[in-house]
XYZ file of C-alpha atoms in Angstrom:
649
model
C 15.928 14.623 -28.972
C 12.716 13.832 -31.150
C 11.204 16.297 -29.758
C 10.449 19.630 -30.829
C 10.688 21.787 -27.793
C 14.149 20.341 -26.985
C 15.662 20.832 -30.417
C 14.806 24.473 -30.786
C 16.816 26.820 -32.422
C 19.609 27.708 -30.005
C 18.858 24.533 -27.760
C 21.938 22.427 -27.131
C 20.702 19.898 -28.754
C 19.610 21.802 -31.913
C 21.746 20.174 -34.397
C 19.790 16.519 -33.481
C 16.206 18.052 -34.669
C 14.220 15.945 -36.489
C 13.267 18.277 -39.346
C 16.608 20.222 -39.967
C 17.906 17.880 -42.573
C 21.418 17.476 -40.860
C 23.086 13.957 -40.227
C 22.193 13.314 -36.919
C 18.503 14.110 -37.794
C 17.847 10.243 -37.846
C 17.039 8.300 -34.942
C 19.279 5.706 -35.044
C 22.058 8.486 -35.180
C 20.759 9.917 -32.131
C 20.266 6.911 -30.295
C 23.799 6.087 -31.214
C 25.351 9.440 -30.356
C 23.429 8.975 -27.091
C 24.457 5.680 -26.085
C 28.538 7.348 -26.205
C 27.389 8.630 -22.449
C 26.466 5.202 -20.805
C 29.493 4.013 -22.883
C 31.467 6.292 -21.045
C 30.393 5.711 -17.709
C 31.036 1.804 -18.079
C 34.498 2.185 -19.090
C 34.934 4.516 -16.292
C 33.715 1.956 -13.868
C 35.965 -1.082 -15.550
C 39.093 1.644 -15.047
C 38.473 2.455 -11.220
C 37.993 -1.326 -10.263
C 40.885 -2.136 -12.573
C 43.410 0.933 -11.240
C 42.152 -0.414 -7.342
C 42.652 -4.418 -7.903
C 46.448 -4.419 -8.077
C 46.446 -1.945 -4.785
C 43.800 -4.110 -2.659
C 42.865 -7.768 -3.845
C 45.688 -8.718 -5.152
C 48.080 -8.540 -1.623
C 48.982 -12.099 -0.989
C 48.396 -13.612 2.739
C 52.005 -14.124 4.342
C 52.972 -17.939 3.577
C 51.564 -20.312 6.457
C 49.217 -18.179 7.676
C 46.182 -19.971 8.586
C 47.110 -23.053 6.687
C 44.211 -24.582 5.991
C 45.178 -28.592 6.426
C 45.470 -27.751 9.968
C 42.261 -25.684 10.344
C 39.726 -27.574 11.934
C 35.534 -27.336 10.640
C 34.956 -24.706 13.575
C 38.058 -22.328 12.016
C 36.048 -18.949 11.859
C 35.227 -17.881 7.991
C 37.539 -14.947 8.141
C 40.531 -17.000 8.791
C 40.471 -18.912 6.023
C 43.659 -17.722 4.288
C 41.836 -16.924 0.777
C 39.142 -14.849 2.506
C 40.890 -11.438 2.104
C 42.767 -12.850 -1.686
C 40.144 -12.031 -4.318
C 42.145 -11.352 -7.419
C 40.794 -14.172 -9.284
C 37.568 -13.725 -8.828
C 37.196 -9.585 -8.867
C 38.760 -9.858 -12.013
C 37.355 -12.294 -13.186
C 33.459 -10.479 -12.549
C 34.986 -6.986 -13.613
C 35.423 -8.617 -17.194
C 31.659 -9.963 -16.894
C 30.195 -6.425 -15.299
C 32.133 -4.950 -18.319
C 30.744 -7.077 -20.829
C 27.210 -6.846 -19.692
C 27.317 -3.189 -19.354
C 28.304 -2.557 -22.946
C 26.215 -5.353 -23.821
C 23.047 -3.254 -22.462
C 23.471 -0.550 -23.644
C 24.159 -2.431 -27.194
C 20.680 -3.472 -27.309
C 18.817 -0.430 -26.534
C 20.251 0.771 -29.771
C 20.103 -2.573 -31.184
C 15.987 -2.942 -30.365
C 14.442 -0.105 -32.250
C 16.975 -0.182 -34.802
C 16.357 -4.042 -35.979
C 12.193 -3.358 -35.691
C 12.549 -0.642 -37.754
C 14.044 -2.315 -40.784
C 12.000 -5.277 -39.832
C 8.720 -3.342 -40.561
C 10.172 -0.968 -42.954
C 9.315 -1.955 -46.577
C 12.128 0.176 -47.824
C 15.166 -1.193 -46.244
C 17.982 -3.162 -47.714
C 17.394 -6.862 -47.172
C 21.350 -6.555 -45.839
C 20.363 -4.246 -43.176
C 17.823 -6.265 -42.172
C 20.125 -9.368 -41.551
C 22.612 -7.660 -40.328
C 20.111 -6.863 -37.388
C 18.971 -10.006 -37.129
C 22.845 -11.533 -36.725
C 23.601 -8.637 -34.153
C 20.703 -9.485 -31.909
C 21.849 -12.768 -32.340
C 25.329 -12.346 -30.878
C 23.720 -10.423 -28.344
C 21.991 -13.161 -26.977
C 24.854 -15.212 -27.661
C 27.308 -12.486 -25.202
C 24.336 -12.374 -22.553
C 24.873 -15.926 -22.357
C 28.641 -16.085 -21.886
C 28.382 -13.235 -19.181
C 26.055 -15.182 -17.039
C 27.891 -18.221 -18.189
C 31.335 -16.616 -16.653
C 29.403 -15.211 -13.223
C 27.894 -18.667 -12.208
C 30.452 -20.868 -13.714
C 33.776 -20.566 -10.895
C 32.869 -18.802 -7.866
C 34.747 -17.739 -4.674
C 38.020 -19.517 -3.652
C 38.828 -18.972 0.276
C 40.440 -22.227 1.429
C 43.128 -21.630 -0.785
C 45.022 -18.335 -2.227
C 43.964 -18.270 -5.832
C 47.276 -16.635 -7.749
C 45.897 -17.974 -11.149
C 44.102 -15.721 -13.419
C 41.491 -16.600 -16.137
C 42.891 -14.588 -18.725
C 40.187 -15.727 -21.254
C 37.540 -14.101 -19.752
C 39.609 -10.918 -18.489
C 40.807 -10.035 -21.794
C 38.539 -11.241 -24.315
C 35.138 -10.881 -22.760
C 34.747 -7.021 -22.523
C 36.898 -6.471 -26.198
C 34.454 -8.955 -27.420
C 31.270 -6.893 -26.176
C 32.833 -3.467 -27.205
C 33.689 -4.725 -30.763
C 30.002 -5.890 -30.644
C 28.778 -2.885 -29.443
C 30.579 -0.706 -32.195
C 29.128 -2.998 -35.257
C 25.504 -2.036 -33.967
C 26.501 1.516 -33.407
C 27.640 1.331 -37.070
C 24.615 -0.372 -37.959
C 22.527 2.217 -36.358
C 24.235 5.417 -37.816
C 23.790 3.455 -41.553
C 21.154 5.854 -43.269
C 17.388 5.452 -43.610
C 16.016 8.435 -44.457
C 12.671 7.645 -44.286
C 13.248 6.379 -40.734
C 11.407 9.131 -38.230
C 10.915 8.751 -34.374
C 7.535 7.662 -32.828
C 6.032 6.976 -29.453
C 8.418 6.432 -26.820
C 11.249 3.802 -26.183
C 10.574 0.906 -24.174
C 11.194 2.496 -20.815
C 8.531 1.744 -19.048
C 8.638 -1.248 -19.361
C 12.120 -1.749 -18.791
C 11.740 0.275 -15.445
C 9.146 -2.353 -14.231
C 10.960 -5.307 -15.038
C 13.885 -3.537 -13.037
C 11.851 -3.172 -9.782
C 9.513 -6.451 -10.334
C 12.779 -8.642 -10.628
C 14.593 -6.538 -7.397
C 11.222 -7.076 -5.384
C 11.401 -10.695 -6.036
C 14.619 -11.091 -5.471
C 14.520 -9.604 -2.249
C 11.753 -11.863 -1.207
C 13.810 -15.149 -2.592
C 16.152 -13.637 -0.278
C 14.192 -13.253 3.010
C 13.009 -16.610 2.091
C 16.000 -18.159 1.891
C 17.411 -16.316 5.370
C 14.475 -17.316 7.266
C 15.041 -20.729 6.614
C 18.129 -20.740 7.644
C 17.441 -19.342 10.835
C 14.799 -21.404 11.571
C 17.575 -24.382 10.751
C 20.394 -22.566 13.637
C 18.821 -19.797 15.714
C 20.945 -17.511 16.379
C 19.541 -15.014 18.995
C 22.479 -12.557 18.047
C 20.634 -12.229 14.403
C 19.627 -9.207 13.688
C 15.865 -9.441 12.729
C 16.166 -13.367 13.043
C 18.017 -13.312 10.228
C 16.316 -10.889 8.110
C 18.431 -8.290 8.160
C 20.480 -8.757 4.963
C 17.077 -8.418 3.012
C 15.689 -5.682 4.357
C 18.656 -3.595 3.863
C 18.780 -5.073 -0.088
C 15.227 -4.187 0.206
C 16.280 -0.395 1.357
C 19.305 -0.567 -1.080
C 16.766 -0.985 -4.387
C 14.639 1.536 -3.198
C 16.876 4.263 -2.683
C 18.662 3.294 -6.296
C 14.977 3.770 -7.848
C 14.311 6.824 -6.199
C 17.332 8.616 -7.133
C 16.969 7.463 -10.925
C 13.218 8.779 -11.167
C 14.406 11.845 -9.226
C 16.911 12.736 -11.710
C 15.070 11.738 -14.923
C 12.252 13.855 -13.577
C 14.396 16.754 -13.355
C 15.840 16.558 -16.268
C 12.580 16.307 -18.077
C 11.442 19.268 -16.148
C 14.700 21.246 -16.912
C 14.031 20.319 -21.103
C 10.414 21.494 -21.643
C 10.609 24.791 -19.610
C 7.831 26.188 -17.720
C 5.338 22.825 -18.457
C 5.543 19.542 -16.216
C 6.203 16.435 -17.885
C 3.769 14.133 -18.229
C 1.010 16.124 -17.712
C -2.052 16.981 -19.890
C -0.946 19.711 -22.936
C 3.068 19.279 -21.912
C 4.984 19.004 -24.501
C 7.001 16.276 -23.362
C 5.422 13.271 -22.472
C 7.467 12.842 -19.386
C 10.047 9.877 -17.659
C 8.566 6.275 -17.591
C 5.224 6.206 -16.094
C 6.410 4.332 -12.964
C 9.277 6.768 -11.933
C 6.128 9.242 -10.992
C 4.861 6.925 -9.122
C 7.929 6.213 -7.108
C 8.010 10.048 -6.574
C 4.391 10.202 -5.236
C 4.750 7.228 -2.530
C 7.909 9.166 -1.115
C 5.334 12.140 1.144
C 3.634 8.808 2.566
C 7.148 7.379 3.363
C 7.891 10.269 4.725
C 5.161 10.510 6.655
C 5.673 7.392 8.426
C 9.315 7.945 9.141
C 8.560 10.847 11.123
C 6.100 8.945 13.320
C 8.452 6.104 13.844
C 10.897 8.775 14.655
C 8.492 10.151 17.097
C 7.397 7.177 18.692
C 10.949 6.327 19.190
C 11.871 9.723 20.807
C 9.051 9.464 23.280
C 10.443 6.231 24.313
C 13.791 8.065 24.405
C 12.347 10.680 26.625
C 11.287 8.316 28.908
C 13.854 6.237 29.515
C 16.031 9.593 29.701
C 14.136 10.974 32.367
C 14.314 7.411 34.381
C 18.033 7.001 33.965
C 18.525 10.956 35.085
C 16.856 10.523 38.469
C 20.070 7.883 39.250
C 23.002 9.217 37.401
C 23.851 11.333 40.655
C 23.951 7.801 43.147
C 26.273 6.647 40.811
C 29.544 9.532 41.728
C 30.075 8.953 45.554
C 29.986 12.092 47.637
C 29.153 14.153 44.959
C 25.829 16.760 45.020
C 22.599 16.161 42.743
C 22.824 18.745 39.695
C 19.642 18.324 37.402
C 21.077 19.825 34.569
C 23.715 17.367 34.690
C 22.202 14.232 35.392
C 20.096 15.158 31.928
C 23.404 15.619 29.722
C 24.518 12.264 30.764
C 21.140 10.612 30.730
C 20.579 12.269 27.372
C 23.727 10.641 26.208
C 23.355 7.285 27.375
C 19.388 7.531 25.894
C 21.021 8.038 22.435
C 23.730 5.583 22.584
C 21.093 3.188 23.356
C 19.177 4.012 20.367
C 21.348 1.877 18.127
C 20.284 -1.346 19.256
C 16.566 -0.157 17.773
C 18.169 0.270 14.628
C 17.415 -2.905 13.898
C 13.599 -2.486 14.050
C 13.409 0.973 12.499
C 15.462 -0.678 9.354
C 12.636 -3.746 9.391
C 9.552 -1.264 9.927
C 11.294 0.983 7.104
C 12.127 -1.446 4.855
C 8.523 -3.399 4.952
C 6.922 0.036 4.456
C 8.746 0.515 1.689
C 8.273 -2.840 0.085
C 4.415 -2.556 0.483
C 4.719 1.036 -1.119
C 6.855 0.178 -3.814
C 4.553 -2.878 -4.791
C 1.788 -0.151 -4.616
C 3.399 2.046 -7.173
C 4.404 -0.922 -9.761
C 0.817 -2.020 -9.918
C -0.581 1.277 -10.371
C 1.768 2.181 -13.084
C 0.643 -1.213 -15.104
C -2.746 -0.957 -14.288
C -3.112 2.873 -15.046
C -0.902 3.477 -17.408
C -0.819 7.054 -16.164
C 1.208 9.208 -13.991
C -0.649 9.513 -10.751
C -1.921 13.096 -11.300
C -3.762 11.575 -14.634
C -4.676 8.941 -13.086
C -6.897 10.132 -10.207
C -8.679 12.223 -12.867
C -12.072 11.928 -13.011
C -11.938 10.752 -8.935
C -13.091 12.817 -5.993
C -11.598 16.122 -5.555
C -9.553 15.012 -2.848
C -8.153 12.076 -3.819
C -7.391 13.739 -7.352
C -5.303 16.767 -5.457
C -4.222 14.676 -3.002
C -2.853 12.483 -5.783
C -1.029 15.269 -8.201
C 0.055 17.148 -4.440
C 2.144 13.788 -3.786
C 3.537 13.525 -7.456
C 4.696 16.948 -7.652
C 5.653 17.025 -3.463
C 7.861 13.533 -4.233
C 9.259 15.020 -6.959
C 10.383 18.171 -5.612
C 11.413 16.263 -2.662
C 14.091 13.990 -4.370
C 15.207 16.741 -6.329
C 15.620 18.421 -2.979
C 17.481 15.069 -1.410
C 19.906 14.756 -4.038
C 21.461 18.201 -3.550
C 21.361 17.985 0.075
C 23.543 14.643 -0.885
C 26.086 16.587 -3.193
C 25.903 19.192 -0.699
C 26.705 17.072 2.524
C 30.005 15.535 -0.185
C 31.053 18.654 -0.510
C 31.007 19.702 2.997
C 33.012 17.046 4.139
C 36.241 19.290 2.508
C 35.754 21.585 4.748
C 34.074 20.668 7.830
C 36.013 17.861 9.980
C 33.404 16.940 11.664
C 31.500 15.654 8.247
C 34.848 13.866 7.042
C 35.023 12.189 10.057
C 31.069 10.746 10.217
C 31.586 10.010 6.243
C 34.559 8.534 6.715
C 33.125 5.974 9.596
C 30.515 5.199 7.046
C 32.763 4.411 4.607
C 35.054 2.365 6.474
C 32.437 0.566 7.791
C 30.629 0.222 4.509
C 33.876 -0.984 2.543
C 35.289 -3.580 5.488
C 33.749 -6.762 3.193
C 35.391 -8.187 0.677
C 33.630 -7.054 -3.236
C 33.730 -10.591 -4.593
C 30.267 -10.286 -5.325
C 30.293 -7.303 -7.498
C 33.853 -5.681 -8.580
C 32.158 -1.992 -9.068
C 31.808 -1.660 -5.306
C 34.215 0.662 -3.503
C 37.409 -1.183 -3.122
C 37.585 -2.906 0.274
C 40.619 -1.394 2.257
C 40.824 -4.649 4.750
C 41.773 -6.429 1.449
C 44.679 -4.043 1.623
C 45.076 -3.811 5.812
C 44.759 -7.340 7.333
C 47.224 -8.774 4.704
C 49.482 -5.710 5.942
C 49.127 -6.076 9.356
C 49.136 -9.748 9.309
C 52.784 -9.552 7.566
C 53.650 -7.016 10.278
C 52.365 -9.628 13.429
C 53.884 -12.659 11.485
C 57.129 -10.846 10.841
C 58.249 -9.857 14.129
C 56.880 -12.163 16.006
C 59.014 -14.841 14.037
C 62.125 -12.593 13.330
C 62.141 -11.453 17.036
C 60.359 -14.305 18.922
C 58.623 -11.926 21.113
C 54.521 -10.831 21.842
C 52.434 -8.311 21.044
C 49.324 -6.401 22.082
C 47.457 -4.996 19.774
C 45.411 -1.926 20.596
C 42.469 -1.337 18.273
C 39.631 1.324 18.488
C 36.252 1.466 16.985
C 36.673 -0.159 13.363
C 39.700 -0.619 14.162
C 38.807 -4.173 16.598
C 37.508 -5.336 13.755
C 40.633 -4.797 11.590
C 42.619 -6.447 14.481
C 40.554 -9.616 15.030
C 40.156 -9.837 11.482
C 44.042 -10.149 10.958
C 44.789 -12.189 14.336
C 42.316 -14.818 12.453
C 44.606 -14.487 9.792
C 47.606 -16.025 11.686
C 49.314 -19.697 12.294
C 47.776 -20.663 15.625
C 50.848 -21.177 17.392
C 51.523 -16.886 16.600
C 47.831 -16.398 17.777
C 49.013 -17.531 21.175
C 51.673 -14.251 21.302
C 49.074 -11.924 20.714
C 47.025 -9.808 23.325
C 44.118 -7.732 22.404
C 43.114 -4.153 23.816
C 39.687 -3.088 22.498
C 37.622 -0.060 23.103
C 34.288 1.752 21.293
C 34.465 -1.648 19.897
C 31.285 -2.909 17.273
C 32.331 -6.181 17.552
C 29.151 -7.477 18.805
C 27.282 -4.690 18.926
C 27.256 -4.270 15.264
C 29.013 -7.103 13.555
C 27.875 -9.676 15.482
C 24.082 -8.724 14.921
C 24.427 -7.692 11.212
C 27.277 -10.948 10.333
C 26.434 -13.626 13.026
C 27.793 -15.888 10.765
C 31.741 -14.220 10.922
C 31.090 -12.466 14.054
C 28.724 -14.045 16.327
C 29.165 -15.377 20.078
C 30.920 -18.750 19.127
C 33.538 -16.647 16.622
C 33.955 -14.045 19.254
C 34.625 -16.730 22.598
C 36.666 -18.655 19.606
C 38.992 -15.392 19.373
C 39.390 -14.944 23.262
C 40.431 -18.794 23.576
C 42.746 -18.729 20.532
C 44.972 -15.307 21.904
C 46.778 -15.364 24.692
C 44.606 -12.916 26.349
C 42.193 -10.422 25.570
C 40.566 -7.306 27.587
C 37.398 -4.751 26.042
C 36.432 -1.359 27.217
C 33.327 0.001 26.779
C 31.275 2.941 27.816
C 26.976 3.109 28.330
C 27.429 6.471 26.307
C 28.783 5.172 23.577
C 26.475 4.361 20.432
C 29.028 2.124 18.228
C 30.945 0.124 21.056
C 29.767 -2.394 23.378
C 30.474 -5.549 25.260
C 32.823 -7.777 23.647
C 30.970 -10.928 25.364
C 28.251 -9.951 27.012
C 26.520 -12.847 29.511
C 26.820 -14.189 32.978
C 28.504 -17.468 31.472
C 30.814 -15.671 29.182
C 35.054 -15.310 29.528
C 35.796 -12.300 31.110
C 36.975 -10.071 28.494
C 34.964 -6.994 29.085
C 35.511 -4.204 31.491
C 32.364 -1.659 31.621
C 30.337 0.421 31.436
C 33.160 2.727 31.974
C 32.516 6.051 34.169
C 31.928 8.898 31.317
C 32.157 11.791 32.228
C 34.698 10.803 34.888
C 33.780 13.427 37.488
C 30.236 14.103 38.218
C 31.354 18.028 39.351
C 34.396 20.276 39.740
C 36.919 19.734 41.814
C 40.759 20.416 42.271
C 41.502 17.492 39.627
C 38.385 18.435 37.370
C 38.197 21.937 37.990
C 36.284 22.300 35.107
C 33.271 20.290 33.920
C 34.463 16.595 32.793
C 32.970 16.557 29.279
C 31.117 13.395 28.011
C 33.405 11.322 26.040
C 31.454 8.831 24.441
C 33.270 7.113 21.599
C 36.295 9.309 21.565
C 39.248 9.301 24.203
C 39.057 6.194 25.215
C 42.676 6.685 26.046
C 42.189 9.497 28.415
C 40.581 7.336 30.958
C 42.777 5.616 33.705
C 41.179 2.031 32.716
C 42.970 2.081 29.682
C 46.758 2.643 30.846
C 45.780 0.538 33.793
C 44.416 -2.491 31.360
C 47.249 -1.946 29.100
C 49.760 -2.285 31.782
C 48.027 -5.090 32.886
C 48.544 -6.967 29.333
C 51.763 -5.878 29.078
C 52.752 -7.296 32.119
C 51.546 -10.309 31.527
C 53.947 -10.906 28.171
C 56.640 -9.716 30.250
C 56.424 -12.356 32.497
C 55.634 -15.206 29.741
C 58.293 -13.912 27.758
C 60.803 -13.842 30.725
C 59.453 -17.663 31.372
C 59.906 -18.389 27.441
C 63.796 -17.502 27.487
C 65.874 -15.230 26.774
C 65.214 -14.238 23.137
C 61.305 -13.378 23.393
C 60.608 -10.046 23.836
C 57.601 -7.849 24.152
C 56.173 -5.157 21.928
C 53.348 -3.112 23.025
C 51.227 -0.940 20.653
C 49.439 2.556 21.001
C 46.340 3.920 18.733
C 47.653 6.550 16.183
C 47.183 7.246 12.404
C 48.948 5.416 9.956
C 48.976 6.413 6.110
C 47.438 3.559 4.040
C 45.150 1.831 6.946
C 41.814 2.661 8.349
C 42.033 5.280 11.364
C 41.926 4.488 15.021
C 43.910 1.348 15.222
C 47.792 0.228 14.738
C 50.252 -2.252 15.718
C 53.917 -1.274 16.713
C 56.607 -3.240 17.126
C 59.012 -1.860 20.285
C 62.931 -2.714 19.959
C 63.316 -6.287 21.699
C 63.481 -5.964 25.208
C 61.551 -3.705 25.718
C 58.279 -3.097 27.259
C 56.547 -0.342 25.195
């Protein structure tokens, strides 16, 4: 707002110019009216994570579940009874991420303020200490915040009812009461005070990224040596996976913020580009161009990785088509056919690359991103400015990547808004966001209470209640049927129970990511021991899967492993028409499971088998069997229902 071309008469922002003499005129006015918006979105934050704690982390585990006096060292981690119980903690770190948000924001109005009236000759000596006790306290705060994170951390042997009501209360009125005294101090009047240069956002930009880049390092440092300590050949990326996605995760959150400050700089000084030679603004921190021109390489390299893996996929398509026939008895060759199902089983296969694609993506990116920090310290210069004075290529080459990156994540965020908004209207996008988002809100947030709540805080407590309930009310057994995410809801809350319940519980799984995805991404919750654990702890447990399907797999795959699995399933289940397909079977691959005859016949099966163990238990056990259907208040695809006694679903 110090700037004349975006406090023009009739601009928005005309009443914060510089020269019109109003009150907001001085800086430390405008910085304070400006720091209302990050204010804003803080508070915001603090009242979503507060409105979701009571309805997710704070539902209690049913009393004796998984008492942990009787657990043994091997108990898996997600049946430890405080795993899905974070209401101490979560509050506890919304206080903290409260505090230090307002504290932030606090001293970016606090900085320039206090080395104004440091160097100022003019200002009251009061001012002056006043700044100096503010920055104080602001040190002081930073301190408790970090003092508050590190000091308790997670609780999961136990349920943690109590509630540090210190820190919850107290820390973020604290830091807001703090945050309005500088405000105040800022708004006092200096009227001799007038803006120069630029605030410190460069260099607060590349401490942002330098610090993320080395933390992701520490990280893959740390996870290697873990690995090397237990291999675990179910690891994704020998254990590197949870760094490269952080790695992925920082990049995409600095790509976004330079796309939109870009824009918005772009939007402010009209027809001229920021930055640039003769514009009149001088543009966003140096090293958010910089960002924006290593995105065309980036892309570049994507799209041969995605071609080198779609020739592979081409090839193994064409090898699996010339055998898909052999595999229907009786029935003749079609070579359009045998391509549709090769095709699908080609792409279902695909996700176990993912993997690889994340590790070549991520280690591109890391190499690029190191690229751009040191050219925006050593250069000082967007790239454009930067390549002046070098060959004509490389200097076009150079601005064409700037103003092609920039233009591009402009162009990424809308199609992100736009693929939000279609997901009103178009099922089909609800139900592949949807997937994401159950998938990508499953963990627990105990390490950071602005996440997305986690809805199995809210489901395995529910459906462990339900299990626990009627299984001790009634005495009888249940099967639970769970599809897709919803296996992992299901194990996740048979965990959850008193061993002696585990044994009246029989699993049905199908499309499941148990191993697939879990156990490669979360060896350490989800991995072969946990999984042959699970089979040996219920009393019996049978997984469908299908070679077309890219989320679900084998349970426990392995010549030496418990026979749980039945697959690959035939999809589609008729090669050609006949009088019971008379028209084309279509290719199911994740969806239906239900509509093939291995699932009533495997379900029968279980079924059976508590029939006859209740029957041997007496008289009062009964048997409850359970079909897949929505239920309001739980993820999709999975659900446990509890038949009257006696009966067998």
């Amino acid at each position: 707002a110090g700037a004349a071309s975006c406090t023009a008469p009739g601009s928005p922002l005309g009443f914060l110019a510089p020269d019109g003499g109003g009150w907001w005129s001085q800086p430390g006015r405008r910085l304070a009216l400006g720091a209302l918006v990050p204010t804003a979105l803080t508070g915001l934050l603090w009242y979503l994570s507060n409105r979701t704690w009571s309805a997710y982390e704070s539902q209690p585990p049913p009393a004796g579940a998984a008492d942990p006096d009787t657990a043994s060292d091997t108990a898996p981690a997600l049946g430890r009874p405080g795993f899905w119980y974070g209401r101490r903690i979560v509050a506890r770190l919304r206080a903290a991420h409260t505090a230090a948000g307002l504290l932030t924001v606090a001293v970016a109005v606090s900085a320039p303020t206090a080395a104004h009236d440091r160097r100022a000759e003019a200002t009251a000596p009061a001012l002056e200490a006043l700044g100096w006790i503010t920055q104080a306290l602001l040190g002081a705060g930073a301190v408790t915040v970090a003092w508050v994170v590190c000091r308790r951390g997670r609780s999961e042997d136990r349920p943690d009812h109590r509630l540090d009501r210190a820190a919850v209360c107290l820390l973020p009125g604290a830091a807001l009461a703090l945050l309005a005294a500088v405000l105040l101090h800022a708004c006092w009047s200096r009227p001799g005070w007038t803006s120069t240069g630029r605030l410190p956002g460069d260099f607060a930009f590349g401490v942002i990224m330098l610090g993320q880049g080395l933390c992701v390092l520490a990280l893959a440092a740390v996870a290697r040596h873990l690995h090397r300590r237990a291999p675990d050949p179910a690891a994704a990326l020998r254990g590197l996976g949870g760094p490269a996605v952080a790695m992925l995760g920082c990049a995409l959150g600095g790509v976004m913020s330079g796309g939109v400050a870009q824009r918005v700089a772009d939007w402010m000084d009209g027809g001229a580009t920021p930055g640039m030679a003769g514009a009149p603004l001088p543009g966003p921190p140096v090293l958010l161009s910089w960002q924006a021109a290593v995105l065309p390489p980036l892309l570049l390299v994507l799209a041969l990785l995605a071609a080198w893996f779609a020739a592979g996929a081409a090839r193994t398509r064409r090898r699996l088509a010339a055998a898909v026939a052999a595999e229907y008895p009786g029935e003749s060759p079609d070579e359009a056919r045998s391509r549709r199902i090769a095709g699908a089983r080609t792409a279902a296969a695909l996700t176990d690359s993912a993997p690889w694609f994340v590790a070549a993506v991520s280690g591109i990116t890391l190499v690029l991103g190191a690229g751009a920090l040191a050219g925006a310290w050593l250069s000082g210069q967007v790239p454009g400015e930067a390549a002046r004075g070098a060959p004509p290529l490389l200097e076009t080459a150079a601005r064409t990547a700037q103003d092609a990156g920039s233009w591009l994540i402009g162009l990424g965020i809308a199609l992100f808004a736009a693929w939000g908004r279609r997901a009103y209207r178009d099922p089909a996008a609800r139900r592949t966001i949807g997937i994401l988002w159950d998938v990508g809100t499953f963990w627990p947030r105990a390490a950071h209470p602005f996440a997305p709540p986690c809805y199995a805080e809210r489901a395995v407590p529910d459906l462990t209640w339900r299990m626990a309930g009627w299984t001790g009310r009634t005495g009888g057994r249940l099967v639970i049927s769970g599809h897709s995410q919803g296996s992992v809801l299901a194990a996740a809350a048979v965990w959850q129970l008193p061993p002696p319940v585990r044994r009246r519980v029989a699993l049905l799984t199908y499309g499941s990511p148990l191993a697939r995805l879990y156990g490669r991404w979360f060896p350490a919750y989800f991995g072969p021991g946990q999984l042959t654990a699970l089979h040996r702890d219920v009393d019996c447990w049978r997984n469908l899967w299908r070679a077309t399907d890219p989320i679900g797999g084998p349970a426990l795959p392995g010549p030496d492993s418990p026979e749980v699995d039945r697959g690959p399933l035939a999809d589609p289940l008729a090669y050609g028409r006949s009088a019971r397909h008379p028209l084309p079977a279509p290719i199911l691959g994740h969806a239906d499971y239900q509509a093939d005859p291995a699932f009533a016949a495997e379900r029968a099966a279980l079924l059976a088998r508590l029939e006859r163990a209740a029957r041997a238990a007496g008289p009062r056990t009964a048997v409850a069997g359970g079909m897949p259907a929505q239920r309001p208040g739980v993820s999709k695809g999975w659900e446990a229902s509890a038949d009257p006694p006696g009966t067998a679903g």
